[in-house]
PDB file of C-alpha atoms in Angstrom:
ATOM      1  CA  MET A 861     -49.472 -17.109-150.702  1.00 86.00           C
ATOM      2  CA  TYR A 862     -49.223 -15.662-147.196  1.00 95.00           C
ATOM      3  CA  LYS A 863     -50.134 -17.525-144.018  1.00 97.00           C
ATOM      4  CA  LEU A 864     -52.067 -15.786-141.258  1.00 97.00           C
ATOM      5  CA  ILE A 865     -50.607 -15.894-137.739  1.00 98.00           C
ATOM      6  CA  ASP A 866     -53.811 -16.407-135.755  1.00 96.00           C
ATOM      7  CA  GLY A 867     -53.406 -14.904-132.298  1.00 96.00           C
ATOM      8  CA  LYS A 868     -56.926 -15.850-131.218  1.00 96.00           C
ATOM      9  CA  VAL A 869     -56.438 -19.577-131.775  1.00 96.00           C
ATOM     10  CA  MET A 870     -52.981 -19.618-130.232  1.00 96.00           C
ATOM     11  CA  SER A 871     -54.143 -17.555-127.259  1.00 96.00           C
ATOM     12  CA  SER A 872     -57.008 -19.965-126.608  1.00 96.00           C
ATOM     13  CA  THR A 873     -54.634 -22.942-126.621  1.00 96.00           C
ATOM     14  CA  MET A 874     -52.165 -21.212-124.312  1.00 97.00           C
ATOM     15  CA  ARG A 875     -54.882 -20.188-121.871  1.00 97.00           C
ATOM     16  CA  TRP A 876     -55.963 -23.824-121.568  1.00 98.00           C
ATOM     17  CA  ILE A 877     -52.349 -24.792-120.782  1.00 97.00           C
ATOM     18  CA  ILE A 878     -52.028 -21.929-118.267  1.00 98.00           C
ATOM     19  CA  ALA A 879     -55.274 -23.013-116.580  1.00 98.00           C
ATOM     20  CA  GLN A 880     -53.814 -26.485-116.070  1.00 98.00           C
ATOM     21  CA  GLY A 881     -50.729 -24.899-114.525  1.00 98.00           C
ATOM     22  CA  VAL A 882     -52.849 -22.747-112.211  1.00 98.00           C
ATOM     23  CA  ASN A 883     -54.860 -25.783-111.084  1.00 98.00           C
ATOM     24  CA  GLY A 884     -51.633 -27.702-110.451  1.00 98.00           C
ATOM     25  CA  TYR A 885     -50.265 -24.795-108.434  1.00 97.00           C
ATOM     26  CA  LYS A 886     -53.423 -24.627-106.303  1.00 97.00           C
ATOM     27  CA  ASP A 887     -53.311 -28.375-105.637  1.00 97.00           C
ATOM     28  CA  LYS A 888     -49.638 -28.280-104.664  1.00 97.00           C
ATOM     29  CA  TYR A 889     -49.509 -25.118-102.564  1.00 96.00           C
ATOM     30  CA  LYS A 890     -53.135 -24.917-101.345  1.00 96.00           C
ATOM     31  CA  ARG A 891     -53.502 -21.268-102.297  1.00 96.00           C
ATOM     32  CA  ASP A 892     -54.740 -19.138-105.179  1.00 97.00           C
ATOM     33  CA  VAL A 893     -52.617 -17.387-107.762  1.00 98.00           C
ATOM     34  CA  GLY A 894     -53.408 -13.695-107.247  1.00 98.00           C
ATOM     35  CA  LEU A 895     -53.198 -10.729-109.624  1.00 98.00           C
ATOM     36  CA  VAL A 896     -53.967  -7.125-108.661  1.00 98.00           C
ATOM     37  CA  VAL A 897     -54.891  -4.561-111.317  1.00 97.00           C
ATOM     38  CA  VAL A 898     -54.804  -0.910-110.216  1.00 97.00           C
ATOM     39  CA  MET A 899     -56.514   1.759-112.329  1.00 97.00           C
ATOM     40  CA  VAL A 900     -56.649   5.479-111.568  1.00 97.00           C
ATOM     41  CA  GLY A 901     -59.265   7.650-113.256  1.00 96.00           C
ATOM     42  CA  ASP A 902     -61.838   6.877-115.932  1.00 92.00           C
ATOM     43  CA  ASN A 903     -59.909   6.460-119.174  1.00 89.00           C
ATOM     44  CA  PRO A 904     -62.360   4.497-121.415  1.00 89.00           C
ATOM     45  CA  ALA A 905     -59.644   2.507-123.190  1.00 84.00           C
ATOM     46  CA  SER A 906     -58.032   1.591-119.873  1.00 88.00           C
ATOM     47  CA  ALA A 907     -61.406   0.454-118.521  1.00 90.00           C
ATOM     48  CA  ILE A 908     -61.786  -1.943-121.470  1.00 89.00           C
ATOM     49  CA  TYR A 909     -58.270  -3.330-120.977  1.00 89.00           C
ATOM     50  CA  VAL A 910     -58.894  -3.866-117.263  1.00 92.00           C
ATOM     51  CA  ARG A 911     -62.169  -5.694-117.938  1.00 93.00           C
ATOM     52  CA  ASN A 912     -60.409  -7.937-120.453  1.00 93.00           C
ATOM     53  CA  LYS A 913     -57.663  -8.729-117.954  1.00 95.00           C
ATOM     54  CA  ILE A 914     -60.168  -9.602-115.226  1.00 95.00           C
ATOM     55  CA  LYS A 915     -62.083 -11.798-117.684  1.00 96.00           C
ATOM     56  CA  ALA A 916     -58.858 -13.600-118.654  1.00 96.00           C
ATOM     57  CA  CYS A 917     -58.113 -14.222-114.958  1.00 97.00           C
ATOM     58  CA  GLU A 918     -61.504 -15.850-114.542  1.00 97.00           C
ATOM     59  CA  GLU A 919     -60.884 -18.000-117.613  1.00 97.00           C
ATOM     60  CA  VAL A 920     -57.607 -19.476-116.342  1.00 98.00           C
ATOM     61  CA  GLY A 921     -58.483 -19.633-112.650  1.00 98.00           C
ATOM     62  CA  ILE A 922     -56.358 -16.735-111.376  1.00 98.00           C
ATOM     63  CA  LYS A 923     -57.913 -14.758-108.521  1.00 98.00           C
ATOM     64  CA  SER A 924     -58.103 -11.096-109.537  1.00 97.00           C
ATOM     65  CA  TYR A 925     -58.243  -8.069-107.270  1.00 95.00           C
ATOM     66  CA  SER A 926     -59.199  -4.764-108.840  1.00 94.00           C
ATOM     67  CA  TYR A 927     -58.602  -1.294-107.390  1.00 96.00           C
ATOM     68  CA  HIS A 928     -60.314   1.522-109.294  1.00 96.00           C
ATOM     69  CA  LEU A 929     -59.187   4.794-107.741  1.00 97.00           C
ATOM     70  CA  PRO A 930     -60.638   8.248-108.519  1.00 97.00           C
ATOM     71  CA  GLU A 931     -58.902  10.654-110.899  1.00 96.00           C
ATOM     72  CA  GLU A 932     -57.941  12.983-108.034  1.00 97.00           C
ATOM     73  CA  THR A 933     -56.004  10.275-106.156  1.00 97.00           C
ATOM     74  CA  GLU A 934     -52.798  11.719-104.682  1.00 97.00           C
ATOM     75  CA  GLN A 935     -49.342  10.352-105.452  1.00 97.00           C
ATOM     76  CA  ALA A 936     -48.836   9.324-101.810  1.00 98.00           C
ATOM     77  CA  GLN A 937     -52.166   7.461-101.698  1.00 97.00           C
ATOM     78  CA  LEU A 938     -51.290   5.401-104.758  1.00 98.00           C
ATOM     79  CA  GLU A 939     -47.761   4.720-103.513  1.00 98.00           C
ATOM     80  CA  ASN A 940     -49.103   3.574-100.125  1.00 98.00           C
ATOM     81  CA  LEU A 941     -51.419   1.107-101.886  1.00 98.00           C
ATOM     82  CA  ILE A 942     -48.567  -0.310-103.999  1.00 98.00           C
ATOM     83  CA  ASN A 943     -46.371  -0.646-100.895  1.00 98.00           C
ATOM     84  CA  ASP A 944     -49.135  -2.590 -99.128  1.00 98.00           C
ATOM     85  CA  LEU A 945     -49.630  -4.889-102.125  1.00 98.00           C
ATOM     86  CA  ALA A 946     -45.882  -5.444-102.397  1.00 97.00           C
ATOM     87  CA  VAL A 947     -45.853  -7.221 -99.014  1.00 97.00           C
ATOM     88  CA  ASP A 948     -49.225  -8.977 -99.346  1.00 97.00           C
ATOM     89  CA  ASN A 949     -48.581 -12.734 -99.580  1.00 94.00           C
ATOM     90  CA  ASN A 950     -51.878 -13.266-101.410  1.00 95.00           C
ATOM     91  CA  VAL A 951     -50.670 -11.102-104.292  1.00 97.00           C
ATOM     92  CA  ASP A 952     -48.330 -12.672-106.852  1.00 98.00           C
ATOM     93  CA  GLY A 953     -48.576  -9.987-109.517  1.00 98.00           C
ATOM     94  CA  ILE A 954     -49.183  -6.234-109.481  1.00 98.00           C
ATOM     95  CA  LEU A 955     -50.203  -4.343-112.601  1.00 96.00           C
ATOM     96  CA  VAL A 956     -50.736  -0.573-112.692  1.00 96.00           C
ATOM     97  CA  GLN A 957     -52.823   0.312-115.736  1.00 94.00           C
ATOM     98  CA  LEU A 958     -51.224   3.055-117.815  1.00 92.00           C
ATOM     99  CA  PRO A 959     -51.594   5.887-118.547  1.00 92.00           C
ATOM    100  CA  LEU A 960     -51.902   7.423-115.088  1.00 95.00           C
ATOM    101  CA  PRO A 961     -53.308  10.943-114.573  1.00 95.00           C
ATOM    102  CA  LYS A 962     -50.808  13.693-115.397  1.00 95.00           C
ATOM    103  CA  HIS A 963     -50.328  14.769-111.778  1.00 96.00           C
ATOM    104  CA  ILE A 964     -48.974  11.333-110.841  1.00 97.00           C
ATOM    105  CA  ASP A 965     -45.335  10.380-111.459  1.00 97.00           C
ATOM    106  CA  ALA A 966     -45.800   6.976-113.075  1.00 94.00           C
ATOM    107  CA  GLU A 967     -42.099   6.136-112.999  1.00 94.00           C
ATOM    108  CA  ASN A 968     -41.937   6.487-109.220  1.00 96.00           C
ATOM    109  CA  VAL A 969     -45.067   4.363-108.804  1.00 96.00           C
ATOM    110  CA  LEU A 970     -43.783   1.553-111.006  1.00 95.00           C
ATOM    111  CA  LYS A 971     -40.454   1.495-109.155  1.00 96.00           C
ATOM    112  CA  LEU A 972     -42.316   0.414-106.013  1.00 97.00           C
ATOM    113  CA  ILE A 973     -43.460  -2.868-107.586  1.00 97.00           C
ATOM    114  CA  PRO A 974     -41.032  -5.646-106.553  1.00 97.00           C
ATOM    115  CA  ALA A 975     -39.380  -7.355-109.520  1.00 96.00           C
ATOM    116  CA  LYS A 976     -40.849 -10.702-108.471  1.00 96.00           C
ATOM    117  CA  LYS A 977     -44.386  -9.212-108.718  1.00 98.00           C
ATOM    118  CA  ASP A 978     -43.685  -7.140-111.841  1.00 97.00           C
ATOM    119  CA  VAL A 979     -45.874  -9.129-114.230  1.00 97.00           C
ATOM    120  CA  ASP A 980     -45.579  -6.402-116.885  1.00 95.00           C
ATOM    121  CA  GLY A 981     -41.821  -7.014-117.037  1.00 96.00           C
ATOM    122  CA  PHE A 982     -41.055  -3.280-116.854  1.00 92.00           C
ATOM    123  CA  SER A 983     -38.784  -3.148-113.780  1.00 94.00           C
ATOM    124  CA  SER A 984     -35.085  -2.364-114.089  1.00 94.00           C
ATOM    125  CA  GLU A 985     -34.247  -5.769-112.627  1.00 96.00           C
ATOM    126  CA  ASN A 986     -36.350  -7.711-115.128  1.00 96.00           C
ATOM    127  CA  VAL A 987     -35.152  -5.598-118.053  1.00 95.00           C
ATOM    128  CA  GLY A 988     -31.568  -6.133-116.899  1.00 96.00           C
ATOM    129  CA  LYS A 989     -32.090  -9.891-116.745  1.00 96.00           C
ATOM    130  CA  LEU A 990     -33.467  -9.832-120.291  1.00 96.00           C
ATOM    131  CA  CYS A 991     -30.391  -7.938-121.501  1.00 94.00           C
ATOM    132  CA  LEU A 992     -28.104 -10.457-119.787  1.00 94.00           C
ATOM    133  CA  GLY A 993     -30.052 -13.435-121.123  1.00 91.00           C
ATOM    134  CA  GLU A 994     -31.041 -14.477-117.608  1.00 93.00           C
ATOM    135  CA  GLU A 995     -34.400 -15.859-116.543  1.00 92.00           C
ATOM    136  CA  GLY A 996     -36.870 -13.172-115.512  1.00 94.00           C
ATOM    137  CA  ILE A 997     -40.323 -11.823-116.260  1.00 97.00           C
ATOM    138  CA  VAL A 998     -40.513 -10.507-119.834  1.00 97.00           C
ATOM    139  CA  ALA A 999     -42.827  -7.788-121.173  1.00 97.00           C
ATOM    140  CA  CYS A1000     -46.077  -9.371-122.334  1.00 97.00           C
ATOM    141  CA  THR A1001     -46.368  -8.199-125.943  1.00 97.00           C
ATOM    142  CA  PRO A1002     -42.828  -9.022-127.168  1.00 98.00           C
ATOM    143  CA  ASN A1003     -42.819 -12.311-125.252  1.00 97.00           C
ATOM    144  CA  GLY A1004     -46.132 -13.202-126.896  1.00 97.00           C
ATOM    145  CA  ILE A1005     -44.650 -12.426-130.312  1.00 98.00           C
ATOM    146  CA  MET A1006     -41.748 -14.782-129.650  1.00 98.00           C
ATOM    147  CA  LYS A1007     -44.214 -17.525-128.676  1.00 97.00           C
ATOM    148  CA  MET A1008     -46.065 -16.940-131.952  1.00 97.00           C
ATOM    149  CA  LEU A1009     -42.887 -17.178-134.030  1.00 98.00           C
ATOM    150  CA  GLU A1010     -41.958 -20.379-132.217  1.00 97.00           C
ATOM    151  CA  HIS A1011     -45.439 -21.878-132.631  1.00 96.00           C
ATOM    152  CA  TYR A1012     -45.442 -21.266-136.385  1.00 97.00           C
ATOM    153  CA  GLY A1013     -41.933 -22.647-136.806  1.00 97.00           C
ATOM    154  CA  ILE A1014     -40.517 -19.323-137.970  1.00 98.00           C
ATOM    155  CA  GLU A1015     -36.738 -19.440-137.714  1.00 98.00           C
ATOM    156  CA  THR A1016     -35.000 -16.455-136.112  1.00 98.00           C
ATOM    157  CA  ALA A1017     -31.367 -17.600-135.970  1.00 98.00           C
ATOM    158  CA  GLY A1018     -29.323 -15.847-138.632  1.00 98.00           C
ATOM    159  CA  LYS A1019     -32.315 -13.856-139.889  1.00 98.00           C
ATOM    160  CA  ARG A1020     -32.388 -10.109-140.303  1.00 98.00           C
ATOM    161  CA  ALA A1021     -35.010  -8.600-137.972  1.00 98.00           C
ATOM    162  CA  VAL A1022     -36.105  -4.977-138.080  1.00 98.00           C
ATOM    163  CA  VAL A1023     -38.109  -3.489-135.206  1.00 98.00           C
ATOM    164  CA  VAL A1024     -39.822  -0.199-136.019  1.00 98.00           C
ATOM    165  CA  GLY A1025     -40.310   1.531-132.659  1.00 97.00           C
ATOM    166  CA  ARG A1026     -38.127   1.829-129.566  1.00 96.00           C
ATOM    167  CA  SER A1027     -40.575   1.992-126.658  1.00 94.00           C
ATOM    168  CA  ASN A1028     -39.696   0.394-123.327  1.00 93.00           C
ATOM    169  CA  ILE A1029     -42.922  -1.616-123.518  1.00 93.00           C
ATOM    170  CA  VAL A1030     -42.455  -3.215-126.956  1.00 96.00           C
ATOM    171  CA  GLY A1031     -39.599  -2.004-129.148  1.00 97.00           C
ATOM    172  CA  LYS A1032     -36.585  -2.385-126.861  1.00 97.00           C
ATOM    173  CA  PRO A1033     -37.541  -5.733-125.252  1.00 97.00           C
ATOM    174  CA  MET A1034     -38.597  -7.057-128.664  1.00 98.00           C
ATOM    175  CA  ALA A1035     -35.180  -6.246-130.087  1.00 98.00           C
ATOM    176  CA  MET A1036     -33.447  -7.901-127.141  1.00 97.00           C
ATOM    177  CA  LEU A1037     -35.547 -11.074-127.390  1.00 98.00           C
ATOM    178  CA  LEU A1038     -34.783 -11.368-131.104  1.00 98.00           C
ATOM    179  CA  LEU A1039     -31.101 -10.768-130.428  1.00 97.00           C
ATOM    180  CA  ASN A1040     -31.149 -13.466-127.737  1.00 97.00           C
ATOM    181  CA  ALA A1041     -32.744 -15.749-130.351  1.00 97.00           C
ATOM    182  CA  ASP A1042     -29.725 -15.211-132.639  1.00 98.00           C
ATOM    183  CA  ALA A1043     -31.315 -12.788-135.101  1.00 98.00           C
ATOM    184  CA  THR A1044     -29.375  -9.827-136.472  1.00 98.00           C
ATOM    185  CA  VAL A1045     -31.430  -6.899-135.208  1.00 98.00           C
ATOM    186  CA  THR A1046     -31.928  -3.320-136.362  1.00 98.00           C
ATOM    187  CA  VAL A1047     -34.084  -0.904-134.352  1.00 98.00           C
ATOM    188  CA  CYS A1048     -35.666   1.970-136.286  1.00 98.00           C
ATOM    189  CA  HIS A1049     -37.375   5.067-134.876  1.00 95.00           C
ATOM    190  CA  SER A1050     -38.406   8.638-135.647  1.00 91.00           C
ATOM    191  CA  LYS A1051     -34.816   9.740-136.309  1.00 94.00           C
ATOM    192  CA  THR A1052     -33.926   6.807-138.584  1.00 96.00           C
ATOM    193  CA  LYS A1053     -32.816   7.822-142.062  1.00 95.00           C
ATOM    194  CA  ASN A1054     -33.858   5.728-145.069  1.00 95.00           C
ATOM    195  CA  LEU A1055     -36.509   3.812-143.093  1.00 97.00           C
ATOM    196  CA  LYS A1056     -37.861   2.206-146.250  1.00 97.00           C
ATOM    197  CA  GLU A1057     -34.458   0.726-147.122  1.00 97.00           C
ATOM    198  CA  GLU A1058     -34.006  -0.575-143.566  1.00 98.00           C
ATOM    199  CA  CYS A1059     -37.400  -2.278-143.644  1.00 98.00           C
ATOM    200  CA  LEU A1060     -36.697  -3.834-147.031  1.00 98.00           C
ATOM    201  CA  ASN A1061     -33.752  -5.690-145.480  1.00 97.00           C
ATOM    202  CA  ALA A1062     -36.000  -7.430-142.956  1.00 98.00           C
ATOM    203  CA  ASP A1063     -36.709 -11.140-143.001  1.00 98.00           C
ATOM    204  CA  ILE A1064     -38.794 -10.422-139.882  1.00 98.00           C
ATOM    205  CA  LEU A1065     -40.405  -6.989-139.637  1.00 98.00           C
ATOM    206  CA  VAL A1066     -42.028  -5.878-136.368  1.00 98.00           C
ATOM    207  CA  ALA A1067     -44.096  -2.688-136.602  1.00 98.00           C
ATOM    208  CA  ALA A1068     -44.712  -0.980-133.246  1.00 97.00           C
ATOM    209  CA  ILE A1069     -45.016   2.765-133.819  1.00 95.00           C
ATOM    210  CA  GLY A1070     -48.707   3.551-133.333  1.00 93.00           C
ATOM    211  CA  LYS A1071     -49.302   5.057-136.776  1.00 95.00           C
ATOM    212  CA  PRO A1072     -52.174   3.579-138.794  1.00 95.00           C
ATOM    213  CA  LYS A1073     -51.171   1.738-141.984  1.00 96.00           C
ATOM    214  CA  TYR A1074     -47.710   3.321-141.904  1.00 96.00           C
ATOM    215  CA  ILE A1075     -45.918   0.259-143.294  1.00 97.00           C
ATOM    216  CA  THR A1076     -46.776  -0.020-146.991  1.00 97.00           C
ATOM    217  CA  GLU A1077     -46.052  -2.667-149.610  1.00 97.00           C
ATOM    218  CA  ASP A1078     -42.996  -0.840-150.955  1.00 97.00           C
ATOM    219  CA  MET A1079     -41.365  -1.186-147.510  1.00 98.00           C
ATOM    220  CA  VAL A1080     -41.722  -4.968-147.268  1.00 98.00           C
ATOM    221  CA  LYS A1081     -39.354  -7.558-148.688  1.00 97.00           C
ATOM    222  CA  GLN A1082     -40.894 -10.397-150.697  1.00 98.00           C
ATOM    223  CA  GLY A1083     -41.416 -13.392-148.392  1.00 98.00           C
ATOM    224  CA  ALA A1084     -40.931 -11.432-145.159  1.00 98.00           C
ATOM    225  CA  VAL A1085     -42.627 -12.257-141.871  1.00 98.00           C
ATOM    226  CA  VAL A1086     -44.588  -9.186-140.752  1.00 98.00           C
ATOM    227  CA  ILE A1087     -45.696  -8.723-137.146  1.00 98.00           C
ATOM    228  CA  ASP A1088     -48.099  -5.821-136.589  1.00 98.00           C
ATOM    229  CA  VAL A1089     -48.236  -4.579-132.985  1.00 97.00           C
ATOM    230  CA  GLY A1090     -50.292  -1.468-133.767  1.00 95.00           C
ATOM    231  CA  MET A1091     -53.854  -0.895-132.591  1.00 91.00           C
ATOM    232  CA  ASN A1092     -55.234   2.197-134.286  1.00 92.00           C
ATOM    233  CA  ARG A1093     -58.359   3.574-135.947  1.00 89.00           C
ATOM    234  CA  ASP A1094     -58.360   4.410-139.660  1.00 86.00           C
ATOM    235  CA  GLU A1095     -60.121   7.319-141.312  1.00 86.00           C
ATOM    236  CA  ASN A1096     -63.422   5.399-141.102  1.00 86.00           C
ATOM    237  CA  GLY A1097     -63.031   4.575-137.427  1.00 87.00           C
ATOM    238  CA  LYS A1098     -62.223   0.944-138.159  1.00 91.00           C
ATOM    239  CA  LEU A1099     -59.567  -0.909-136.145  1.00 90.00           C
ATOM    240  CA  CYS A1100     -56.288  -1.250-138.022  1.00 95.00           C
ATOM    241  CA  GLY A1101     -52.623  -1.803-137.332  1.00 96.00           C
ATOM    242  CA  ASP A1102     -49.382  -0.055-138.208  1.00 97.00           C
ATOM    243  CA  VAL A1103     -49.260  -2.144-141.393  1.00 98.00           C
ATOM    244  CA  ASP A1104     -51.463  -1.604-144.455  1.00 97.00           C
ATOM    245  CA  PHE A1105     -52.616  -5.230-144.263  1.00 97.00           C
ATOM    246  CA  GLU A1106     -54.546  -5.507-147.535  1.00 96.00           C
ATOM    247  CA  LYS A1107     -51.713  -4.091-149.622  1.00 96.00           C
ATOM    248  CA  VAL A1108     -48.862  -5.814-147.772  1.00 98.00           C
ATOM    249  CA  LYS A1109     -50.218  -9.332-147.167  1.00 97.00           C
ATOM    250  CA  ASP A1110     -49.450 -10.795-150.595  1.00 96.00           C
ATOM    251  CA  LYS A1111     -45.738  -9.975-150.242  1.00 97.00           C
ATOM    252  CA  CYS A1112     -45.493 -11.871-146.932  1.00 98.00           C
ATOM    253  CA  SER A1113     -44.812 -15.465-146.001  1.00 98.00           C
ATOM    254  CA  TYR A1114     -46.546 -14.844-142.642  1.00 98.00           C
ATOM    255  CA  ILE A1115     -48.450 -11.846-141.291  1.00 98.00           C
ATOM    256  CA  THR A1116     -50.481 -10.994-138.185  1.00 98.00           C
ATOM    257  CA  PRO A1117     -53.925  -9.400-138.596  1.00 97.00           C
ATOM    258  CA  VAL A1118     -55.374  -6.505-136.581  1.00 96.00           C
ATOM    259  CA  PRO A1119     -57.470  -7.293-134.671  1.00 94.00           C
ATOM    260  CA  GLY A1120     -56.859 -10.964-133.855  1.00 95.00           C
ATOM    261  CA  GLY A1121     -53.080 -11.116-134.079  1.00 96.00           C
ATOM    262  CA  VAL A1122     -50.733  -9.840-131.391  1.00 97.00           C
ATOM    263  CA  GLY A1123     -53.479  -8.365-129.179  1.00 93.00           C
ATOM    264  CA  PRO A1124     -54.978 -11.599-127.779  1.00 93.00           C
ATOM    265  CA  MET A1125     -51.511 -12.906-126.949  1.00 96.00           C
ATOM    266  CA  THR A1126     -50.602  -9.855-124.857  1.00 95.00           C
ATOM    267  CA  ILE A1127     -53.227 -10.531-122.174  1.00 95.00           C
ATOM    268  CA  THR A1128     -52.536 -14.266-122.346  1.00 97.00           C
ATOM    269  CA  MET A1129     -48.871 -13.600-121.588  1.00 98.00           C
ATOM    270  CA  LEU A1130     -49.941 -11.512-118.598  1.00 97.00           C
ATOM    271  CA  MET A1131     -51.644 -14.658-117.270  1.00 98.00           C
ATOM    272  CA  TYR A1132     -48.492 -16.639-118.077  1.00 98.00           C
ATOM    273  CA  ASN A1133     -46.310 -14.112-116.238  1.00 98.00           C
ATOM    274  CA  THR A1134     -48.597 -14.134-113.189  1.00 98.00           C
ATOM    275  CA  LEU A1135     -48.384 -17.922-112.904  1.00 98.00           C
ATOM    276  CA  GLN A1136     -44.601 -17.690-113.369  1.00 97.00           C
ATOM    277  CA  ALA A1137     -44.417 -15.085-110.579  1.00 97.00           C
ATOM    278  CA  ALA A1138     -46.400 -17.344-108.246  1.00 97.00           C
ATOM    279  CA  VAL A1139     -44.192 -20.360-108.960  1.00 96.00           C
ATOM    280  CA  ASN A1140     -41.025 -18.283-108.544  1.00 93.00           C
ATOM    281  CA  GLY A1141     -42.347 -16.934-105.254  1.00 88.00           C
ATOM    282  CA  GLU A1142     -42.452 -20.453-103.814  1.00 82.00           C
ATOM    283  CA  LYS A1143     -38.689 -20.788-104.371  1.00 65.00           C
ATOM    284  CA  PHE A1144     -37.880 -18.202-101.697  1.00 49.00           C
TER     285      PHE A1144
END
């Protein structure tokens, strides 16, 4: 019988702990913890994510600043804003909501965010620290997954982990975190041959490819832990993950649902990273 990894419950508990940390920070340093979210254009999905992030800030006591810029914003205008925020002492974390409009070079914009304020964990410096096993800010979704595995007592050392997807946001940092936790890691992607066989070797299977119900029961080892990062719509418009949950669940020891699994932890880890950035900022 499978056990459900409940991201909602764990997220709620973590947010309470983060709120205590934020209150302690305010008492000690007599200032707010500040997070800036920058959005360009009117992407509906992005607007929902931004609202959720602002709501989470309110819940844990982080002061949020939101910049909603018009679609036609020029590259230089956006870069000037990021440069100003980079030196603003009231700002501990800077998050640029992706995707950006096509005429803006997102890579150049993100490079302007100082590593110490990079609460997404995307900067070269933070990624490098992750690869070296040094302390830094880690991408929210994979870091949240590691917290979930730890919370549920799921052992990683010596286990075979397969990550399906190699994005800079989830796949690559997820693989590195699992490797740092002493798992034997395989990363699969669109060019992988015999994907089914690779997945069947997994004690821990992380699906992060953005294809609805792509992982089926014949790809999952009996007793595996399955982590579904996907957030898609099925043929009926219903939210679903990259894993065919109903058909896969009975082969698993643990599995995350969609919605209510990895998703809630991602925004919670953004709050965690922002508090971490504020605390680290006091060391300099």
